[in-house]
Amino acid sequence: MSDPQNPNIEKRSTLQWSLYQRENFWKPNTGEVPPFNTDLTIIQEPGKLEELAKEKLTQGGWFYASSNAGQSYTHLANRQAFFRHRIIPRQLVDTNLRDTTTTIFGHKVSAPIGFAPIGINKIYHPLGELPVAAVAKELNLPYCLSTAGSTPIEAVAEANGAGPRFYQLYMPHDDELTISLLERAHKSGFTACILTSDTWQLGWRHDDVATGNYAFYRGIGADLGLSDPVFQKRLAEQGIDPKKDPRRAGAFWIDNVWHGRAHSWDRMPWLIETWKRISGGKPFCIKGIQSVEDAKKCVEIGCDGIVVSNHAGRQVDGAIASLDALEKIVEAVGDKTYIMYDSGIRGAADVFKAVALGAKFVFVGRLWIWGLSIMGEPGVRHVMKSLLADFDILMHVGGFQNIGQIQKDAIESYPKGYAMIAERSKL
């Protein structure tokens, strides 16, 4: 297996992530076993990683993490889209010094992989976002904190240390509160603002609705808001004491975030100018873009980047696959803005395909949520180191020396022949 004495290791510009495979193969010799199976493949049976997470989580935690909008058809489409692209391996390429690193907004990071923003981590683990931010720093992968996070911004920044981190904004209709959130993020070292544009309110998710599964209304997970000085003032104005009435306080917070009142393009110049002024010109991006027209509008108003995403199929049921949207958007504005991707990523091959189709960077979400749910910080570390090792090995045996070589000619793409019947996917 991968020789730890390989002289090329010291010459590489990045870590030999593939050694994590050898580390796990060796564990039985020392009376250990690998932490758990990270396989999410679903052919004849549920994915092992997902099933283990389900065993560990409460019903509410499982439903919130796994539920999708409506009949889960967008979620299914996301996976179907990956299946129509195939990697073309190259042989006898000297990949001994391969470089998995890339650069995002001035940060050189270990791979084109980052932690997607996911809210209320405390329903998955008591420490919430803290162990996730710590692992992100350790692996030198960007961490994105959700406004719906269950830990104060400042505490997450402390856990993330010198790691690269971005702040994902759910924009309130209270401008003073928006400004306060952005100021806290900037002061805490978050170096980009990413506005999520597809979640003014949650999509219709059957399991969550059927069980009344909304942690904020139970007084759980509102710590990011409850620690905000402007929101604390709003609580006082409403006569709400969060210690005595955490349910009412939690509801008041999330109803200011997922408020059910849409913003429009005419608010974007104010938001961009406000973030640029607060941060000294740091990048502003919009997440949730699926149409070419919206991508062009982002360029027009001065966005530094966009995230092509359908919220992993959790917002609009029956929508196009995010990967299919990526192709058209890259063709239209790929040379005009920094294009990122999320939705449906389950392994290294998916990361590779998204990059080959023009994404400069890829965010993963449910993977690390399952790891957090199973084993806390060690679980997040195991899942993400496994993904890095998988990606490193793919580049090695596939014949790719650096990220720049992962272009569209590295894959063969087939027509969109998705089944027109209702299928189900637990991925």
mmCIF file of N, CA, C and O in Angstrom, residues 36-130:
data_model
loop_
_atom_site.group_PDB
_atom_site.id
_atom_site.type_symbol
_atom_site.label_atom_id
_atom_site.label_comp_id
_atom_site.label_asym_id
_atom_site.label_seq_id
_atom_site.Cartn_x
_atom_site.Cartn_y
_atom_site.Cartn_z
ATOM 1 N N PHE A 36 -15.423 4.231 11.452
ATOM 2 C CA PHE A 36 -16.677 3.736 10.887
ATOM 3 C C PHE A 36 -16.583 3.801 9.370
ATOM 4 O O PHE A 36 -15.659 4.395 8.809
ATOM 5 N N ASN A 37 -17.539 3.163 8.712
ATOM 6 C CA ASN A 37 -17.565 3.100 7.246
ATOM 7 C C ASN A 37 -18.130 4.400 6.687
ATOM 8 O O ASN A 37 -19.208 4.848 7.099
ATOM 9 N N THR A 38 -17.419 5.014 5.768
ATOM 10 C CA THR A 38 -17.867 6.281 5.187
ATOM 11 C C THR A 38 -18.597 6.107 3.858
ATOM 12 O O THR A 38 -18.862 7.075 3.153
ATOM 13 N N ASP A 39 -18.954 4.879 3.521
ATOM 14 C CA ASP A 39 -19.604 4.596 2.237
ATOM 15 C C ASP A 39 -21.035 5.141 2.222
ATOM 16 O O ASP A 39 -21.829 4.858 3.116
ATOM 17 N N LEU A 40 -21.351 5.918 1.184
ATOM 18 C CA LEU A 40 -22.706 6.417 0.994
ATOM 19 C C LEU A 40 -23.349 5.822 -0.252
ATOM 20 O O LEU A 40 -24.396 6.287 -0.702
ATOM 21 N N THR A 41 -22.717 4.796 -0.827
ATOM 22 C CA THR A 41 -23.257 4.183 -2.029
ATOM 23 C C THR A 41 -24.574 3.495 -1.719
ATOM 24 O O THR A 41 -24.703 2.772 -0.740
ATOM 25 N N ILE A 42 -25.559 3.737 -2.574
ATOM 26 C CA ILE A 42 -26.845 3.076 -2.396
ATOM 27 C C ILE A 42 -27.216 2.412 -3.715
ATOM 28 O O ILE A 42 -27.614 3.057 -4.677
ATOM 29 N N ILE A 43 -27.035 1.120 -3.782
ATOM 30 C CA ILE A 43 -27.444 0.350 -4.952
ATOM 31 C C ILE A 43 -28.556 -0.615 -4.524
ATOM 32 O O ILE A 43 -29.702 -0.494 -4.910
ATOM 33 N N GLN A 44 -28.198 -1.565 -3.675
ATOM 34 C CA GLN A 44 -29.184 -2.528 -3.204
ATOM 35 C C GLN A 44 -29.650 -2.230 -1.773
ATOM 36 O O GLN A 44 -30.650 -2.756 -1.327
ATOM 37 N N GLU A 45 -28.916 -1.405 -1.057
ATOM 38 C CA GLU A 45 -29.254 -1.182 0.346
ATOM 39 C C GLU A 45 -28.833 0.222 0.743
ATOM 40 O O GLU A 45 -28.075 0.888 0.025
ATOM 41 N N PRO A 46 -29.323 0.739 1.880
ATOM 42 C CA PRO A 46 -28.954 2.086 2.308
ATOM 43 C C PRO A 46 -27.456 2.228 2.536
ATOM 44 O O PRO A 46 -26.770 1.274 2.889
ATOM 45 N N GLY A 47 -26.944 3.455 2.342
ATOM 46 C CA GLY A 47 -25.540 3.723 2.574
ATOM 47 C C GLY A 47 -25.172 3.520 4.029
ATOM 48 O O GLY A 47 -25.920 3.869 4.939
ATOM 49 N N LYS A 48 -24.012 2.941 4.245
ATOM 50 C CA LYS A 48 -23.594 2.571 5.600
ATOM 51 C C LYS A 48 -23.405 3.793 6.504
ATOM 52 O O LYS A 48 -23.757 3.764 7.684
ATOM 53 N N LEU A 49 -22.831 4.866 5.956
ATOM 54 C CA LEU A 49 -22.608 6.067 6.758
ATOM 55 C C LEU A 49 -23.943 6.672 7.189
ATOM 56 O O LEU A 49 -24.136 7.021 8.358
ATOM 57 N N GLU A 50 -24.855 6.780 6.277
ATOM 58 C CA GLU A 50 -26.161 7.368 6.572
ATOM 59 C C GLU A 50 -26.940 6.537 7.592
ATOM 60 O O GLU A 50 -27.553 7.065 8.532
ATOM 61 N N GLU A 51 -26.908 5.231 7.440
ATOM 62 C CA GLU A 51 -27.634 4.358 8.357
ATOM 63 C C GLU A 51 -27.077 4.438 9.775
ATOM 64 O O GLU A 51 -27.823 4.420 10.752
ATOM 65 N N LEU A 52 -25.749 4.530 9.902
ATOM 66 C CA LEU A 52 -25.148 4.643 11.223
ATOM 67 C C LEU A 52 -25.535 5.965 11.882
ATOM 68 O O LEU A 52 -25.828 6.009 13.080
ATOM 69 N N ALA A 53 -25.563 7.036 11.091
ATOM 70 C CA ALA A 53 -25.978 8.333 11.633
ATOM 71 C C ALA A 53 -27.419 8.275 12.116
ATOM 72 O O ALA A 53 -27.766 8.819 13.174
ATOM 73 N N LYS A 54 -28.275 7.597 11.365
ATOM 74 C CA LYS A 54 -29.683 7.471 11.757
ATOM 75 C C LYS A 54 -29.813 6.763 13.101
ATOM 76 O O LYS A 54 -30.670 7.120 13.930
ATOM 77 N N GLU A 55 -28.960 5.768 13.332
ATOM 78 C CA GLU A 55 -28.995 5.049 14.601
ATOM 79 C C GLU A 55 -28.608 5.945 15.775
ATOM 80 O O GLU A 55 -29.103 5.776 16.887
ATOM 81 N N LYS A 56 -27.723 6.906 15.517
ATOM 82 C CA LYS A 56 -27.195 7.746 16.588
ATOM 83 C C LYS A 56 -28.104 8.939 16.907
ATOM 84 O O LYS A 56 -28.119 9.422 18.042
ATOM 85 N N LEU A 57 -28.825 9.439 15.910
ATOM 86 C CA LEU A 57 -29.577 10.675 16.063
ATOM 87 C C LEU A 57 -30.945 10.446 16.698
ATOM 88 O O LEU A 57 -31.520 9.363 16.612
ATOM 89 N N THR A 58 -31.470 11.504 17.298
ATOM 90 C CA THR A 58 -32.867 11.507 17.698
ATOM 91 C C THR A 58 -33.725 11.525 16.431
ATOM 92 O O THR A 58 -33.240 11.825 15.338
ATOM 93 N N GLN A 59 -35.006 11.232 16.583
ATOM 94 C CA GLN A 59 -35.873 11.289 15.411
ATOM 95 C C GLN A 59 -35.869 12.684 14.792
ATOM 96 O O GLN A 59 -35.788 12.836 13.575
ATOM 97 N N GLY A 60 -35.926 13.711 15.640
ATOM 98 C CA GLY A 60 -35.924 15.078 15.126
ATOM 99 C C GLY A 60 -34.638 15.423 14.402
ATOM 100 O O GLY A 60 -34.663 16.058 13.346
ATOM 101 N N GLY A 61 -33.498 15.018 14.978
ATOM 102 C CA GLY A 61 -32.220 15.272 14.331
ATOM 103 C C GLY A 61 -32.128 14.586 12.987
ATOM 104 O O GLY A 61 -31.670 15.163 11.998
ATOM 105 N N TRP A 62 -32.576 13.335 12.942
ATOM 106 C CA TRP A 62 -32.535 12.586 11.686
ATOM 107 C C TRP A 62 -33.450 13.214 10.636
ATOM 108 O O TRP A 62 -33.054 13.423 9.491
ATOM 109 N N PHE A 63 -34.675 13.548 11.018
ATOM 110 C CA PHE A 63 -35.614 14.125 10.060
ATOM 111 C C PHE A 63 -35.082 15.454 9.523
ATOM 112 O O PHE A 63 -35.155 15.718 8.321
ATOM 113 N N TYR A 64 -34.538 16.292 10.400
ATOM 114 C CA TYR A 64 -34.077 17.598 9.919
ATOM 115 C C TYR A 64 -32.906 17.459 8.956
ATOM 116 O O TYR A 64 -32.827 18.168 7.953
ATOM 117 N N ALA A 65 -32.003 16.530 9.238
ATOM 118 C CA ALA A 65 -30.827 16.361 8.379
ATOM 119 C C ALA A 65 -31.161 15.682 7.064
ATOM 120 O O ALA A 65 -30.570 15.986 6.021
ATOM 121 N N SER A 66 -32.106 14.758 7.084
ATOM 122 C CA SER A 66 -32.352 13.924 5.905
ATOM 123 C C SER A 66 -33.526 14.377 5.048
ATOM 124 O O SER A 66 -33.647 13.972 3.887
ATOM 125 N N SER A 67 -34.397 15.205 5.590
ATOM 126 C CA SER A 67 -35.597 15.584 4.849
ATOM 127 C C SER A 67 -35.275 16.478 3.656
ATOM 128 O O SER A 67 -34.353 17.300 3.702
ATOM 129 N N ASN A 68 -36.068 16.310 2.606
ATOM 130 C CA ASN A 68 -35.947 17.123 1.409
ATOM 131 C C ASN A 68 -37.303 17.747 1.097
ATOM 132 O O ASN A 68 -38.320 17.376 1.675
ATOM 133 N N ALA A 69 -37.311 18.674 0.179
ATOM 134 C CA ALA A 69 -38.567 19.311 -0.197
ATOM 135 C C ALA A 69 -39.479 18.320 -0.918
ATOM 136 O O ALA A 69 -39.028 17.525 -1.748
ATOM 137 N N GLY A 70 -40.763 18.379 -0.577
ATOM 138 C CA GLY A 70 -41.779 17.625 -1.293
ATOM 139 C C GLY A 70 -41.506 16.142 -1.375
ATOM 140 O O GLY A 70 -41.293 15.449 -0.378
ATOM 141 N N GLN A 71 -41.497 15.634 -2.598
ATOM 142 C CA GLN A 71 -41.313 14.199 -2.830
ATOM 143 C C GLN A 71 -39.852 13.814 -3.055
ATOM 144 O O GLN A 71 -39.557 12.716 -3.519
ATOM 145 N N SER A 72 -38.938 14.719 -2.775
ATOM 146 C CA SER A 72 -37.491 14.485 -2.895
ATOM 147 C C SER A 72 -37.027 14.334 -4.345
ATOM 148 O O SER A 72 -35.959 13.774 -4.605
ATOM 149 N N TYR A 73 -37.785 14.845 -5.296
ATOM 150 C CA TYR A 73 -37.393 14.671 -6.692
ATOM 151 C C TYR A 73 -36.188 15.528 -7.086
ATOM 152 O O TYR A 73 -35.388 15.134 -7.935
ATOM 153 N N THR A 74 -36.039 16.702 -6.486
ATOM 154 C CA THR A 74 -34.841 17.503 -6.759
ATOM 155 C C THR A 74 -33.610 16.809 -6.185
ATOM 156 O O THR A 74 -32.551 16.757 -6.810
ATOM 157 N N HIS A 75 -33.777 16.264 -5.001
ATOM 158 C CA HIS A 75 -32.704 15.497 -4.367
ATOM 159 C C HIS A 75 -32.291 14.329 -5.267
ATOM 160 O O HIS A 75 -31.091 14.084 -5.479
ATOM 161 N N LEU A 76 -33.255 13.624 -5.806
ATOM 162 C CA LEU A 76 -32.980 12.522 -6.723
ATOM 163 C C LEU A 76 -32.276 13.023 -7.978
ATOM 164 O O LEU A 76 -31.292 12.428 -8.438
ATOM 165 N N ALA A 77 -32.764 14.139 -8.538
ATOM 166 C CA ALA A 77 -32.173 14.686 -9.758
ATOM 167 C C ALA A 77 -30.704 15.049 -9.557
ATOM 168 O O ALA A 77 -29.871 14.870 -10.458
ATOM 169 N N ASN A 78 -30.379 15.558 -8.364
ATOM 170 C CA ASN A 78 -28.980 15.896 -8.083
ATOM 171 C C ASN A 78 -28.068 14.690 -8.263
ATOM 172 O O ASN A 78 -26.981 14.786 -8.839
ATOM 173 N N ARG A 79 -28.507 13.533 -7.751
ATOM 174 C CA ARG A 79 -27.674 12.339 -7.877
ATOM 175 C C ARG A 79 -27.682 11.793 -9.294
ATOM 176 O O ARG A 79 -26.647 11.361 -9.810
ATOM 177 N N GLN A 80 -28.819 11.805 -9.956
ATOM 178 C CA GLN A 80 -28.887 11.321 -11.331
ATOM 179 C C GLN A 80 -27.930 12.097 -12.235
ATOM 180 O O GLN A 80 -27.303 11.527 -13.134
ATOM 181 N N ALA A 81 -27.803 13.395 -11.998
ATOM 182 C CA ALA A 81 -26.952 14.222 -12.847
ATOM 183 C C ALA A 81 -25.491 13.794 -12.770
ATOM 184 O O ALA A 81 -24.771 13.825 -13.776
ATOM 185 N N PHE A 82 -25.042 13.389 -11.586
ATOM 186 C CA PHE A 82 -23.655 12.941 -11.463
ATOM 187 C C PHE A 82 -23.418 11.651 -12.231
ATOM 188 O O PHE A 82 -22.336 11.427 -12.783
ATOM 189 N N PHE A 83 -24.430 10.795 -12.302
ATOM 190 C CA PHE A 83 -24.246 9.484 -12.926
ATOM 191 C C PHE A 83 -24.033 9.585 -14.431
ATOM 192 O O PHE A 83 -23.488 8.651 -15.035
ATOM 193 N N ARG A 84 -24.437 10.681 -15.057
ATOM 194 C CA ARG A 84 -24.299 10.758 -16.524
ATOM 195 C C ARG A 84 -22.921 11.272 -16.969
ATOM 196 O O ARG A 84 -22.657 11.365 -18.165
ATOM 197 N N HIS A 85 -22.075 11.568 -16.012
ATOM 198 C CA HIS A 85 -20.705 11.992 -16.328
ATOM 199 C C HIS A 85 -19.722 10.924 -15.855
ATOM 200 O O HIS A 85 -19.844 10.409 -14.739
ATOM 201 N N ARG A 86 -18.745 10.594 -16.688
ATOM 202 C CA ARG A 86 -17.769 9.554 -16.362
ATOM 203 C C ARG A 86 -16.352 10.105 -16.510
ATOM 204 O O ARG A 86 -16.024 10.781 -17.494
ATOM 205 N N ILE A 87 -15.517 9.793 -15.524
ATOM 206 C CA ILE A 87 -14.123 10.252 -15.542
ATOM 207 C C ILE A 87 -13.320 9.416 -16.529
ATOM 208 O O ILE A 87 -13.499 8.198 -16.633
ATOM 209 N N ILE A 88 -12.428 10.068 -17.250
ATOM 210 C CA ILE A 88 -11.551 9.391 -18.212
ATOM 211 C C ILE A 88 -10.142 9.334 -17.611
ATOM 212 O O ILE A 88 -9.400 10.317 -17.672
ATOM 213 N N PRO A 89 -9.750 8.219 -17.010
ATOM 214 C CA PRO A 89 -8.411 8.136 -16.411
ATOM 215 C C PRO A 89 -7.309 8.180 -17.472
ATOM 216 O O PRO A 89 -7.482 7.679 -18.586
ATOM 217 N N ARG A 90 -6.190 8.771 -17.109
ATOM 218 C CA ARG A 90 -4.998 8.788 -17.962
ATOM 219 C C ARG A 90 -3.939 7.900 -17.322
ATOM 220 O O ARG A 90 -3.854 7.789 -16.098
ATOM 221 N N GLN A 91 -3.129 7.264 -18.179
ATOM 222 C CA GLN A 91 -2.149 6.298 -17.687
ATOM 223 C C GLN A 91 -0.713 6.793 -17.881
ATOM 224 O O GLN A 91 -0.434 7.637 -18.735
ATOM 225 N N LEU A 92 0.179 6.237 -17.071
ATOM 226 C CA LEU A 92 1.612 6.518 -17.127
ATOM 227 C C LEU A 92 1.915 8.011 -17.035
ATOM 228 O O LEU A 92 2.787 8.549 -17.716
ATOM 229 N N VAL A 93 1.159 8.654 -16.163
ATOM 230 C CA VAL A 93 1.400 10.066 -15.864
ATOM 231 C C VAL A 93 2.143 10.137 -14.534
ATOM 232 O O VAL A 93 1.782 9.441 -13.575
ATOM 233 N N ASP A 94 3.179 10.940 -14.461
ATOM 234 C CA ASP A 94 3.929 11.072 -13.216
ATOM 235 C C ASP A 94 3.134 11.934 -12.236
ATOM 236 O O ASP A 94 3.187 13.167 -12.263
ATOM 237 N N THR A 95 2.381 11.273 -11.368
ATOM 238 C CA THR A 95 1.564 11.985 -10.382
ATOM 239 C C THR A 95 2.175 11.917 -8.977
ATOM 240 O O THR A 95 1.490 12.168 -7.992
ATOM 241 N N ASN A 96 3.451 11.580 -8.899
ATOM 242 C CA ASN A 96 4.092 11.433 -7.596
ATOM 243 C C ASN A 96 4.106 12.736 -6.801
ATOM 244 O O ASN A 96 4.077 12.722 -5.571
ATOM 245 N N LEU A 97 4.168 13.862 -7.495
ATOM 246 C CA LEU A 97 4.200 15.161 -6.825
ATOM 247 C C LEU A 97 2.882 15.910 -7.029
ATOM 248 O O LEU A 97 2.858 17.146 -7.017
ATOM 249 N N ARG A 98 1.795 15.171 -7.214
ATOM 250 C CA ARG A 98 0.495 15.797 -7.482
ATOM 251 C C ARG A 98 0.142 16.832 -6.414
ATOM 252 O O ARG A 98 0.506 16.701 -5.243
ATOM 253 N N ASP A 99 -0.606 17.830 -6.838
ATOM 254 C CA ASP A 99 -0.947 18.955 -5.971
ATOM 255 C C ASP A 99 -2.463 19.077 -5.898
ATOM 256 O O ASP A 99 -3.121 19.412 -6.881
ATOM 257 N N THR A 100 -3.029 18.797 -4.734
ATOM 258 C CA THR A 100 -4.489 18.889 -4.562
ATOM 259 C C THR A 100 -4.950 20.287 -4.159
ATOM 260 O O THR A 100 -6.153 20.528 -4.047
ATOM 261 N N THR A 101 -4.016 21.199 -3.938
ATOM 262 C CA THR A 101 -4.388 22.502 -3.398
ATOM 263 C C THR A 101 -5.054 23.387 -4.440
ATOM 264 O O THR A 101 -4.923 23.195 -5.646
ATOM 265 N N THR A 102 -5.765 24.379 -3.934
ATOM 266 C CA THR A 102 -6.333 25.417 -4.787
ATOM 267 C C THR A 102 -6.376 26.700 -3.976
ATOM 268 O O THR A 102 -6.044 26.706 -2.782
ATOM 269 N N THR A 103 -6.819 27.770 -4.609
ATOM 270 C CA THR A 103 -6.922 29.065 -3.936
ATOM 271 C C THR A 103 -8.353 29.575 -4.035
ATOM 272 O O THR A 103 -8.960 29.526 -5.108
ATOM 273 N N ILE A 104 -8.873 30.037 -2.921
ATOM 274 C CA ILE A 104 -10.211 30.631 -2.898
ATOM 275 C C ILE A 104 -10.158 31.935 -2.116
ATOM 276 O O ILE A 104 -9.763 31.965 -0.958
ATOM 277 N N PHE A 105 -10.473 33.024 -2.788
ATOM 278 C CA PHE A 105 -10.498 34.358 -2.187
ATOM 279 C C PHE A 105 -9.209 34.671 -1.426
ATOM 280 O O PHE A 105 -9.215 35.192 -0.313
ATOM 281 N N GLY A 106 -8.090 34.302 -2.036
ATOM 282 C CA GLY A 106 -6.784 34.607 -1.472
ATOM 283 C C GLY A 106 -6.258 33.583 -0.490
ATOM 284 O O GLY A 106 -5.115 33.700 -0.024
ATOM 285 N N HIS A 107 -7.033 32.565 -0.165
ATOM 286 C CA HIS A 107 -6.608 31.522 0.767
ATOM 287 C C HIS A 107 -6.140 30.294 -0.015
ATOM 288 O O HIS A 107 -6.899 29.751 -0.819
ATOM 289 N N LYS A 108 -4.916 29.845 0.236
ATOM 290 C CA LYS A 108 -4.468 28.582 -0.337
ATOM 291 C C LYS A 108 -4.933 27.471 0.587
ATOM 292 O O LYS A 108 -4.574 27.435 1.773
ATOM 293 N N VAL A 109 -5.737 26.562 0.053
ATOM 294 C CA VAL A 109 -6.350 25.517 0.880
ATOM 295 C C VAL A 109 -5.977 24.137 0.355
ATOM 296 O O VAL A 109 -5.488 23.980 -0.766
ATOM 297 N N SER A 110 -6.247 23.120 1.166
ATOM 298 C CA SER A 110 -5.767 21.764 0.886
ATOM 299 C C SER A 110 -6.353 21.143 -0.370
ATOM 300 O O SER A 110 -5.729 20.290 -1.004
ATOM 301 N N ALA A 111 -7.566 21.522 -0.722
ATOM 302 C CA ALA A 111 -8.269 20.935 -1.864
ATOM 303 C C ALA A 111 -9.444 21.851 -2.193
ATOM 304 O O ALA A 111 -9.810 22.717 -1.384
ATOM 305 N N PRO A 112 -10.059 21.673 -3.348
ATOM 306 C CA PRO A 112 -11.230 22.491 -3.694
ATOM 307 C C PRO A 112 -12.486 21.999 -2.980
ATOM 308 O O PRO A 112 -13.528 21.763 -3.593
ATOM 309 N N ILE A 113 -12.380 21.843 -1.678
ATOM 310 C CA ILE A 113 -13.432 21.260 -0.848
ATOM 311 C C ILE A 113 -13.618 22.116 0.400
ATOM 312 O O ILE A 113 -12.640 22.469 1.062
ATOM 313 N N GLY A 114 -14.859 22.441 0.726
ATOM 314 C CA GLY A 114 -15.118 23.216 1.930
ATOM 315 C C GLY A 114 -16.334 22.708 2.676
ATOM 316 O O GLY A 114 -17.103 21.882 2.175
ATOM 317 N N PHE A 115 -16.497 23.206 3.906
ATOM 318 C CA PHE A 115 -17.623 22.843 4.751
ATOM 319 C C PHE A 115 -18.802 23.755 4.438
ATOM 320 O O PHE A 115 -18.748 24.958 4.692
ATOM 321 N N ALA A 116 -19.865 23.196 3.889
ATOM 322 C CA ALA A 116 -21.046 23.983 3.558
ATOM 323 C C ALA A 116 -21.709 24.513 4.828
ATOM 324 O O ALA A 116 -21.628 23.888 5.889
ATOM 325 N N PRO A 117 -22.385 25.654 4.734
ATOM 326 C CA PRO A 117 -23.085 26.183 5.907
ATOM 327 C C PRO A 117 -24.330 25.364 6.222
ATOM 328 O O PRO A 117 -25.215 25.197 5.375
ATOM 329 N N ILE A 118 -24.393 24.839 7.432
ATOM 330 C CA ILE A 118 -25.549 24.063 7.885
ATOM 331 C C ILE A 118 -25.919 24.545 9.286
ATOM 332 O O ILE A 118 -25.056 24.671 10.152
ATOM 333 N N GLY A 119 -27.186 24.818 9.507
ATOM 334 C CA GLY A 119 -27.635 25.388 10.769
ATOM 335 C C GLY A 119 -27.837 24.368 11.875
ATOM 336 O O GLY A 119 -27.717 23.157 11.698
ATOM 337 N N ILE A 120 -28.137 24.888 13.045
ATOM 338 C CA ILE A 120 -28.472 24.152 14.277
ATOM 339 C C ILE A 120 -27.697 22.846 14.468
ATOM 340 O O ILE A 120 -28.263 21.781 14.637
ATOM 341 N N ASN A 121 -26.381 22.951 14.482
ATOM 342 C CA ASN A 121 -25.548 21.760 14.660
ATOM 343 C C ASN A 121 -25.747 21.097 16.026
ATOM 344 O O ASN A 121 -25.395 19.924 16.215
ATOM 345 N N LYS A 122 -26.323 21.827 16.984
ATOM 346 C CA LYS A 122 -26.516 21.242 18.316
ATOM 347 C C LYS A 122 -27.561 20.136 18.332
ATOM 348 O O LYS A 122 -27.638 19.389 19.310
ATOM 349 N N ILE A 123 -28.354 20.011 17.285
ATOM 350 C CA ILE A 123 -29.272 18.868 17.244
ATOM 351 C C ILE A 123 -28.543 17.607 16.784
ATOM 352 O O ILE A 123 -29.093 16.513 16.860
ATOM 353 N N TYR A 124 -27.300 17.766 16.322
ATOM 354 C CA TYR A 124 -26.484 16.625 15.908
ATOM 355 C C TYR A 124 -25.433 16.266 16.941
ATOM 356 O O TYR A 124 -25.006 15.118 17.046
ATOM 357 N N HIS A 125 -24.998 17.283 17.707
ATOM 358 C CA HIS A 125 -23.965 17.047 18.724
ATOM 359 C C HIS A 125 -24.023 18.191 19.734
ATOM 360 O O HIS A 125 -24.235 19.351 19.344
ATOM 361 N N PRO A 126 -23.842 17.919 21.029
ATOM 362 C CA PRO A 126 -23.961 18.978 22.043
ATOM 363 C C PRO A 126 -23.042 20.163 21.836
ATOM 364 O O PRO A 126 -23.378 21.285 22.238
ATOM 365 N N LEU A 127 -21.883 19.953 21.215
ATOM 366 C CA LEU A 127 -20.930 21.052 21.018
ATOM 367 C C LEU A 127 -21.210 21.844 19.747
ATOM 368 O O LEU A 127 -20.505 22.807 19.438
ATOM 369 N N GLY A 128 -22.230 21.437 19.000
ATOM 370 C CA GLY A 128 -22.653 22.210 17.837
ATOM 371 C C GLY A 128 -21.584 22.405 16.793
ATOM 372 O O GLY A 128 -20.922 21.456 16.346
ATOM 373 N N GLU A 129 -21.378 23.664 16.420
ATOM 374 C CA GLU A 129 -20.459 24.004 15.331
ATOM 375 C C GLU A 129 -18.987 23.947 15.721
ATOM 376 O O GLU A 129 -18.106 23.933 14.841
ATOM 377 N N LEU A 130 -18.691 23.918 17.004
ATOM 378 C CA LEU A 130 -17.300 24.047 17.453
ATOM 379 C C LEU A 130 -16.383 22.935 16.936
ATOM 380 O O LEU A 130 -15.297 23.228 16.412
#
